[in-house]
Amino acid sequence: AFRGFGGPQGLLVCEVWLDHLATDLNMAPEEVRKRNLYAFDGDVTHFHQTLDRCPVQRMWKELSDSSELARRMADVTIFNAANRWRKRGISMLPTKFGISFTAKFMNQGAALVHIYTDGTVLVTHGGTEMGQGLHTKMQQVTARALGIPVGDVHIRETSTDTVPNSSPTAASASSDMYGMAILNACEQIMARLTPYVKKAEGDFKKAVNTAFFDRCDLSAHGFYKTPNIGYDWTLPDVERGRPFNYFTYGAACSEVEVDVLTGDMRILRADLLMDVGNSLNPAIDIGQVEGAFTQGVGWTMIEETVWGCDEFPWLKPGACHTRGPGNYKIPSFNDTPVDMRVSLLKDSENCLAIHSSRAIGEPPLFLGASAFFAARSAIASARADAGLTGHFTVSTPLTPERIRMACGDALASKFAATCMQRSRPSAFV
């Protein structure tokens, strides 16, 4: 269970189907993807949920233009024709990620808000801060609801003695649920406090003091449950319901260069575009996109697990060799794109979440797979030079070893049969 909880793996398989189809049709995969994008309104998913205000066609066009996809594809073709042992590839992918727990009972959140007589506010909610900026966003929601500076809002660490029975901080839904719960609590307090604020001519601290001496309750418990969702597998297809409250969309265009002789790969440029609605905090959201992309590159290109098997007789059968940073490699400085450009889609309000925002945690991870498909394209050029055409299979993670073996030249072909029959765990796509 990693960022996306199986979703990116399913998306990867589907994109390989499309890539295979494009190869057999002698078309660019990007053209096939473009022809099969969802419409703005009215298209229905395979689980019978109708899509409303889907921006993916607009995002595809905007990213195609801003990344100069057509020109760069032509440049890649020219480069590959002039170079035998260094190859480039470029790929553009869309993504769509449903937001909600598919277990309906988990789609609930609570919060506790206290206002003190000095005008400061203490907030506790059921979400866990793990570096993703959740607490910062909840401070902003509170400050906006009460009309006070963010610096006057303090977050207490999550604890079951203040907010019990919280759902896991997962499914990218925490900002939505706890933001709405905090808003609910703040609205309760402001309903009682507004007359005092008016009397104090907007002086929040003075209003709070007056309310306190007038025995007005300055605390509230807020609660939110995501409405209009739920999926019943026992019903006929069209009656099963809506598993997701809404979707977060994205697109990525990556260009890579591969050393055919060593399998070394670097990302020359990555253009990323995400739809986060009216972002609660653009700086945090851009950081989330950058981090998710990097993790996606690690998942598809770098992070290989090695277990004891027939290929590795020096390992105990079933023993994991890649147990720490000495053997398990994650993305590092050299794996960062030379040129990385991240944009957030404008004018795409989402009325189904707090302050018209969209969730951002898991959706961008799959964008890292654009580097994988760009590398596949570079490998295809190397294979064409070796006289090999048509669809081919490679495994994730597409490590330098696997890139080298897939290039199909005379040296690699001596070992290809053995390498393609390995028993180590991997995803064959």
Coordinates of C-alpha atoms in Angstrom, one line a residue:
A1 CA 0.0 0.0 0.0
F2 CA 1.9 3.0 -1.3
R3 CA 0.8 6.4 -2.6
G4 CA -2.2 5.5 -4.8
F5 CA -2.9 2.1 -3.2
G6 CA -2.9 0.1 -6.4
G7 CA -4.4 2.8 -8.7
P8 CA -1.1 3.8 -10.4
Q9 CA -0.3 0.1 -11.1
G10 CA -3.7 -0.3 -12.8
L11 CA -3.1 2.9 -14.8
L12 CA 0.3 1.7 -15.9
V13 CA -1.2 -1.6 -17.3
C14 CA -3.9 0.3 -19.2
E15 CA -1.4 2.7 -20.7
V16 CA 0.7 -0.2 -21.9
W17 CA -2.4 -1.6 -23.6
L18 CA -2.7 1.7 -25.3
D19 CA 1.0 1.8 -26.2
H20 CA 0.8 -1.7 -27.7
L21 CA -2.3 -0.6 -29.7
A22 CA -0.5 2.5 -31.0
T23 CA 2.5 0.4 -32.1
D24 CA 0.3 -2.0 -34.0
L25 CA -1.5 0.9 -35.7
N26 CA 1.7 2.6 -36.5
M27 CA 0.5 5.7 -34.6
A28 CA 2.1 7.9 -31.9
P29 CA 0.7 6.8 -28.5
E30 CA 0.0 10.5 -27.7
E31 CA -2.4 10.6 -30.7
V32 CA -4.3 7.5 -29.5
R33 CA -4.5 9.0 -26.0
K34 CA -5.8 12.3 -27.4
R35 CA -8.5 10.6 -29.4
N36 CA -9.7 8.7 -26.3
L37 CA -9.9 11.5 -23.7
Y38 CA -13.0 12.1 -21.7
A39 CA -15.4 14.8 -22.9
F40 CA -16.0 17.9 -20.7
D41 CA -19.5 16.6 -19.6
G42 CA -21.5 13.4 -19.8
D43 CA -19.0 10.7 -20.3
V44 CA -19.4 7.6 -18.1
T45 CA -16.6 5.6 -16.4
H46 CA -16.5 1.8 -16.6
F47 CA -18.0 1.8 -13.1
H48 CA -20.9 3.9 -14.3
Q49 CA -20.1 7.2 -12.7
T50 CA -20.9 10.2 -14.9
L51 CA -18.2 12.8 -15.2
D52 CA -19.1 16.5 -14.8
R53 CA -16.8 19.4 -15.9
C54 CA -13.9 17.1 -16.8
P55 CA -11.0 19.3 -17.8
V56 CA -8.7 16.6 -19.2
Q57 CA -9.1 17.7 -22.9
R58 CA -8.3 21.3 -22.0
M59 CA -5.3 20.2 -19.9
W60 CA -4.0 18.0 -22.8
K61 CA -4.1 21.0 -25.2
E62 CA -2.6 23.4 -22.7
L63 CA 0.3 21.1 -21.8
S64 CA 0.8 20.1 -25.5
D65 CA 1.2 23.8 -26.3
S66 CA 3.3 24.8 -23.2
S67 CA 5.6 21.8 -23.5
E68 CA 6.0 22.3 -27.3
L69 CA 5.3 18.6 -27.7
A70 CA 5.0 18.6 -31.5
R71 CA 8.3 20.4 -32.0
R72 CA 10.2 18.4 -29.5
M73 CA 8.9 15.1 -30.9
A74 CA 10.3 16.1 -34.3
D75 CA 13.6 17.1 -32.6
V76 CA 13.8 13.7 -30.9
T77 CA 13.3 12.0 -34.3
I78 CA 16.2 14.0 -35.8
F79 CA 18.4 13.3 -32.8
N80 CA 17.8 9.6 -32.9
A81 CA 18.5 9.4 -36.6
A82 CA 21.9 11.0 -36.0
N83 CA 22.9 9.0 -33.0
R84 CA 23.3 5.2 -32.7
W85 CA 24.4 4.8 -29.1
R86 CA 22.5 7.6 -27.4
K87 CA 18.7 7.8 -27.8
R88 CA 16.0 10.1 -26.7
G89 CA 12.3 9.5 -26.1
I90 CA 9.4 11.8 -25.2
S91 CA 6.0 10.8 -23.8
M92 CA 2.9 12.6 -22.6
L93 CA 0.3 11.0 -20.3
P94 CA -2.9 12.1 -18.6
T95 CA -4.2 10.9 -15.3
K96 CA -7.4 10.7 -13.4
F97 CA -7.7 9.8 -9.7
G98 CA -11.0 9.3 -7.7
I99 CA -11.2 11.1 -4.4
S100 CA -13.0 9.3 -1.5
F101 CA -12.6 6.2 0.6
T102 CA -14.4 3.4 -1.3
A103 CA -15.5 2.1 2.1
K104 CA -18.4 4.5 2.7
F105 CA -18.1 4.6 6.6
M106 CA -14.6 6.0 6.4
N107 CA -15.8 9.2 4.7
Q108 CA -16.3 11.2 7.9
G109 CA -14.1 13.6 9.8
A110 CA -14.3 15.6 13.0
A111 CA -12.6 18.6 14.5
L112 CA -12.5 20.6 17.8
V113 CA -12.0 24.3 17.8
H114 CA -11.3 26.5 20.9
I115 CA -11.1 30.3 21.0
Y116 CA -9.2 31.8 23.9
T117 CA -9.7 35.2 25.5
D118 CA -6.5 36.6 23.9
G119 CA -8.0 35.9 20.5
T120 CA -5.9 32.9 19.7
V121 CA -7.4 29.7 18.4
L122 CA -6.5 26.0 19.1
V123 CA -7.6 23.4 16.6
T124 CA -7.5 19.7 16.8
H125 CA -8.6 17.5 13.9
G126 CA -8.5 13.8 13.0
G127 CA -5.8 14.0 10.3
T128 CA -2.2 13.2 10.7
E129 CA 0.5 15.6 9.6
M130 CA 3.3 13.6 7.9
G131 CA 5.0 16.4 6.0
Q132 CA 2.2 16.9 3.4
G133 CA 1.1 20.3 4.7
L134 CA -2.2 19.2 6.2
H135 CA -1.9 21.3 9.3
T136 CA -0.9 24.4 7.4
K137 CA -4.0 24.1 5.2
M138 CA -6.2 23.5 8.3
Q139 CA -4.7 26.7 9.8
Q140 CA -5.7 28.6 6.7
V141 CA -9.2 27.2 6.7
T142 CA -9.6 28.2 10.3
A143 CA -8.2 31.7 9.8
R144 CA -10.4 32.3 6.8
A145 CA -13.5 31.2 8.6
L146 CA -12.9 33.3 11.6
G147 CA -11.4 36.3 9.8
I148 CA -8.2 36.3 11.8
P149 CA -4.4 36.0 10.9
V150 CA -3.0 32.6 10.3
G151 CA -0.5 33.2 13.0
D152 CA -3.2 33.3 15.6
V153 CA -4.3 29.7 14.8
H154 CA -2.4 26.9 16.5
I155 CA -2.8 23.2 15.7
R156 CA -2.6 20.5 18.4
E157 CA -1.2 17.2 17.3
T158 CA -3.8 14.6 16.5
S159 CA -5.0 12.6 19.5
T160 CA -7.9 10.3 20.2
D161 CA -8.6 12.1 23.5
T162 CA -9.8 15.1 21.6
V163 CA -11.0 13.7 18.2
P164 CA -11.8 10.0 18.5
N165 CA -12.6 7.5 15.9
S166 CA -10.8 9.2 13.1
S167 CA -10.4 7.6 9.6
P168 CA -6.9 6.9 8.3
T169 CA -5.1 9.9 6.8
A170 CA -5.3 8.4 3.4
A171 CA -7.2 8.4 0.1
S172 CA -6.1 12.0 -0.5
A173 CA -9.3 13.0 1.3
S174 CA -8.0 14.5 4.6
S175 CA -8.0 18.2 3.6
D176 CA -11.5 17.7 2.3
M177 CA -12.9 16.0 5.3
Y178 CA -11.1 17.9 8.1
G179 CA -11.3 21.2 6.3
M180 CA -15.1 20.9 6.2
A181 CA -15.2 19.7 9.8
I182 CA -13.2 22.7 10.9
L183 CA -15.4 25.0 8.8
N184 CA -18.5 23.5 10.5
A185 CA -17.0 24.1 14.0
C186 CA -16.0 27.7 13.1
E187 CA -19.4 28.4 11.6
Q188 CA -21.1 27.3 14.9
I189 CA -18.8 29.6 16.9
M190 CA -19.3 32.5 14.5
A191 CA -23.1 32.2 14.6
R192 CA -22.8 32.9 18.4
L193 CA -19.9 35.4 18.1
T194 CA -21.0 37.6 15.1
P195 CA -23.2 40.0 17.2
Y196 CA -20.1 40.7 19.5
V197 CA -17.8 41.2 16.4
K198 CA -20.3 43.7 15.0
K199 CA -20.5 45.5 18.3
A200 CA -16.7 45.6 18.5
E201 CA -16.5 46.9 15.0
G202 CA -14.5 44.0 13.7
D203 CA -12.0 43.8 16.6
F204 CA -11.9 40.0 17.1
K205 CA -10.0 40.0 20.4
K206 CA -12.3 42.6 21.9
A207 CA -15.4 40.6 20.6
V208 CA -14.1 37.4 22.2
N209 CA -13.5 39.1 25.5
T210 CA -17.0 40.6 25.5
A211 CA -18.5 37.2 24.6
F212 CA -16.6 35.5 27.3
F213 CA -17.8 37.8 30.0
D214 CA -21.3 37.4 28.5
R215 CA -20.9 33.6 29.1
C216 CA -20.9 32.8 25.3
D217 CA -19.6 29.4 24.4
L218 CA -16.3 29.8 22.5
S219 CA -15.7 26.2 21.6
A220 CA -17.3 23.9 19.1
H221 CA -17.1 20.3 17.8
G222 CA -17.3 20.1 14.0
F223 CA -18.3 17.1 11.9
Y224 CA -18.4 16.3 8.2
K225 CA -19.5 13.3 6.2
T226 CA -19.0 13.2 2.4
P227 CA -22.4 13.4 0.8
N228 CA -23.9 11.5 -2.1
I229 CA -21.3 8.7 -2.3
G230 CA -21.5 4.9 -1.8
Y231 CA -21.1 1.9 -4.0
D232 CA -23.1 -1.3 -3.6
W233 CA -21.7 -4.2 -5.5
T234 CA -24.9 -6.3 -5.0
L235 CA -27.0 -4.0 -7.2
P236 CA -27.2 -3.9 -11.0
D237 CA -24.4 -1.9 -12.6
V238 CA -26.2 1.4 -13.2
E239 CA -27.7 1.4 -9.7
R240 CA -24.6 0.8 -7.7
G241 CA -24.0 4.5 -6.9
R242 CA -21.0 6.9 -6.9
P243 CA -17.8 5.5 -5.4
F244 CA -16.0 8.8 -5.7
N245 CA -17.0 12.4 -4.7
Y246 CA -15.0 13.8 -7.6
F247 CA -11.8 13.3 -9.5
T248 CA -8.4 15.1 -9.6
Y249 CA -6.8 15.3 -13.1
G250 CA -3.3 15.8 -14.3
A251 CA -1.0 15.5 -17.3
A252 CA 2.8 15.1 -17.8
C253 CA 5.2 15.4 -20.6
S254 CA 8.7 13.9 -20.1
E255 CA 11.7 13.7 -22.3
V256 CA 14.6 11.4 -21.5
E257 CA 18.0 10.5 -23.0
V258 CA 19.3 6.9 -22.8
D259 CA 22.9 5.6 -23.1
V260 CA 22.4 2.5 -25.2
L261 CA 25.8 1.0 -24.1
T262 CA 25.2 1.3 -20.4
G263 CA 21.5 1.8 -19.9
D264 CA 22.0 5.0 -18.0
M265 CA 19.0 7.3 -18.3
R266 CA 18.4 11.0 -17.4
I267 CA 15.3 13.1 -17.6
L268 CA 16.0 16.1 -19.8
R269 CA 12.8 17.9 -19.2
A270 CA 9.5 17.3 -17.4
D271 CA 6.3 19.5 -17.8
L272 CA 3.6 18.8 -15.3
L273 CA 0.1 20.2 -15.1
M274 CA -2.4 19.4 -12.3
D275 CA -5.9 20.5 -11.7
V276 CA -6.3 21.3 -8.0
G277 CA -9.3 23.5 -8.3
N278 CA -8.9 26.7 -6.2
S279 CA -5.8 25.6 -4.4
L280 CA -5.8 26.0 -0.6
N281 CA -2.0 26.6 -0.8
P282 CA -0.3 26.6 -4.2
A283 CA 3.2 26.3 -2.7
I284 CA 2.2 23.1 -0.9
D285 CA 0.4 21.7 -3.9
I286 CA 3.3 22.3 -6.3
G287 CA 5.6 20.7 -3.8
Q288 CA 3.2 17.7 -3.6
V289 CA 3.3 17.4 -7.5
E290 CA 7.1 17.6 -7.5
G291 CA 7.4 15.0 -4.8
A292 CA 4.8 12.6 -6.3
F293 CA 6.4 12.8 -9.7
T294 CA 9.8 12.0 -8.2
Q295 CA 8.3 9.0 -6.3
G296 CA 6.7 7.9 -9.5
V297 CA 10.0 8.0 -11.3
G298 CA 11.5 5.9 -8.5
W299 CA 8.6 3.4 -8.7
T300 CA 8.9 2.9 -12.5
M301 CA 12.6 3.4 -13.1
I302 CA 14.8 2.9 -10.1
E303 CA 13.5 1.1 -7.0
E304 CA 14.1 -2.6 -7.6
T305 CA 13.5 -5.2 -4.9
V306 CA 15.9 -8.2 -5.1
W307 CA 14.8 -11.4 -3.4
G308 CA 16.6 -14.7 -3.0
C309 CA 15.8 -17.0 -6.0
D310 CA 17.5 -19.3 -8.5
E311 CA 19.1 -16.3 -10.3
F312 CA 20.8 -15.3 -7.0
P313 CA 22.2 -18.5 -5.4
W314 CA 24.2 -16.4 -2.9
L315 CA 20.9 -15.2 -1.3
K316 CA 18.8 -17.4 1.0
P317 CA 15.6 -18.3 -0.9
G318 CA 12.9 -15.7 -0.1
A319 CA 15.3 -13.3 1.7
C320 CA 15.1 -9.6 0.7
H321 CA 18.5 -8.3 -0.3
T322 CA 17.4 -4.7 -0.8
R323 CA 16.6 -3.9 2.8
G324 CA 18.3 -0.5 3.3
P325 CA 19.8 2.5 1.5
G326 CA 23.0 0.5 0.6
N327 CA 21.1 -1.8 -1.7
Y328 CA 17.7 -0.2 -2.3
K329 CA 18.1 2.9 -4.4
I330 CA 15.6 5.8 -4.3
P331 CA 15.7 8.9 -6.6
S332 CA 18.6 11.2 -5.9
F333 CA 19.9 14.6 -7.2
N334 CA 21.0 13.1 -10.5
D335 CA 17.5 11.7 -11.1
T336 CA 15.9 15.1 -10.9
P337 CA 14.8 16.4 -14.4
V338 CA 17.3 18.9 -15.8
D339 CA 14.4 21.2 -16.6
M340 CA 11.3 20.7 -14.5
R341 CA 8.2 22.9 -14.9
V342 CA 5.1 22.5 -12.8
S343 CA 1.8 24.4 -13.4
L344 CA -1.6 24.4 -11.7
L345 CA -4.7 24.6 -13.9
K346 CA -6.5 27.9 -13.7
D347 CA -10.2 28.6 -13.5
S348 CA -11.3 25.1 -12.5
E349 CA -13.4 25.4 -9.4
N350 CA -14.6 22.3 -7.6
C351 CA -17.8 22.8 -5.7
L352 CA -17.6 19.4 -4.1
A353 CA -14.6 20.2 -1.7
I354 CA -13.5 22.8 0.8
H355 CA -13.2 26.2 -0.8
S356 CA -13.6 24.7 -4.3
S357 CA -10.2 22.9 -4.0
R358 CA -9.2 19.4 -5.1
A359 CA -7.2 16.8 -3.3
I360 CA -3.5 16.5 -4.3
G361 CA -1.9 13.7 -2.3
E362 CA -2.0 10.6 -4.5
P363 CA -3.1 11.8 -7.9
P364 CA 0.3 13.1 -9.2
L365 CA 2.2 9.9 -8.5
F366 CA 1.3 8.4 -11.9
L367 CA 2.8 11.3 -13.7
G368 CA 6.2 9.8 -13.0
A369 CA 5.4 7.0 -15.4
S370 CA 5.8 9.5 -18.3
A371 CA 9.5 9.0 -17.8
F372 CA 9.0 5.2 -18.1
F373 CA 7.1 5.5 -21.4
A374 CA 9.7 8.1 -22.7
A375 CA 12.4 5.6 -21.9
R376 CA 10.4 2.9 -23.8
S377 CA 10.3 5.2 -26.8
A378 CA 14.1 5.7 -26.6
I379 CA 14.6 1.9 -26.4
A380 CA 12.3 1.4 -29.4
S381 CA 14.6 3.6 -31.4
A382 CA 17.6 1.6 -30.4
R383 CA 15.9 -1.6 -31.2
A384 CA 14.9 -0.3 -34.7
D385 CA 18.6 0.4 -35.3
A386 CA 19.3 -3.2 -34.4
G387 CA 16.6 -4.4 -36.8
L388 CA 13.9 -5.1 -34.2
T389 CA 10.5 -3.6 -34.7
G390 CA 7.0 -4.0 -33.2
H391 CA 5.8 -4.1 -29.6
F392 CA 8.2 -5.4 -26.9
T393 CA 8.0 -6.1 -23.2
V394 CA 10.0 -4.5 -20.4
S395 CA 9.7 -4.7 -16.7
T396 CA 9.3 -2.1 -14.0
P397 CA 11.4 -0.7 -12.5
L398 CA 13.1 0.0 -15.8
T399 CA 16.6 0.1 -14.3
P400 CA 19.8 0.7 -16.3
E401 CA 20.3 -3.0 -16.5
R402 CA 16.9 -3.6 -18.0
I403 CA 17.2 -0.7 -20.4
R404 CA 20.6 -2.1 -21.6
M405 CA 19.2 -5.6 -22.1
A406 CA 16.1 -4.3 -24.0
C407 CA 18.0 -2.3 -26.6
G408 CA 18.4 -5.4 -28.8
D409 CA 21.9 -5.0 -30.2
A410 CA 24.2 -7.9 -30.8
L411 CA 25.8 -7.8 -27.3
A412 CA 22.6 -7.5 -25.4
S413 CA 20.9 -10.2 -27.4
K414 CA 23.4 -12.8 -26.2
F415 CA 21.9 -12.4 -22.7
A416 CA 18.3 -11.4 -23.4
A417 CA 16.9 -14.9 -23.3
T418 CA 18.2 -15.5 -19.8
C419 CA 17.2 -12.0 -18.5
M420 CA 13.6 -12.3 -19.8
Q421 CA 13.1 -15.5 -17.8
R422 CA 14.2 -14.3 -14.4
S423 CA 12.1 -15.2 -11.4
R424 CA 12.6 -12.1 -9.4
P425 CA 9.4 -10.1 -8.7
S426 CA 8.6 -7.3 -11.2
A427 CA 5.8 -6.0 -13.3
F428 CA 6.0 -7.1 -16.9
V429 CA 4.7 -4.4 -19.2

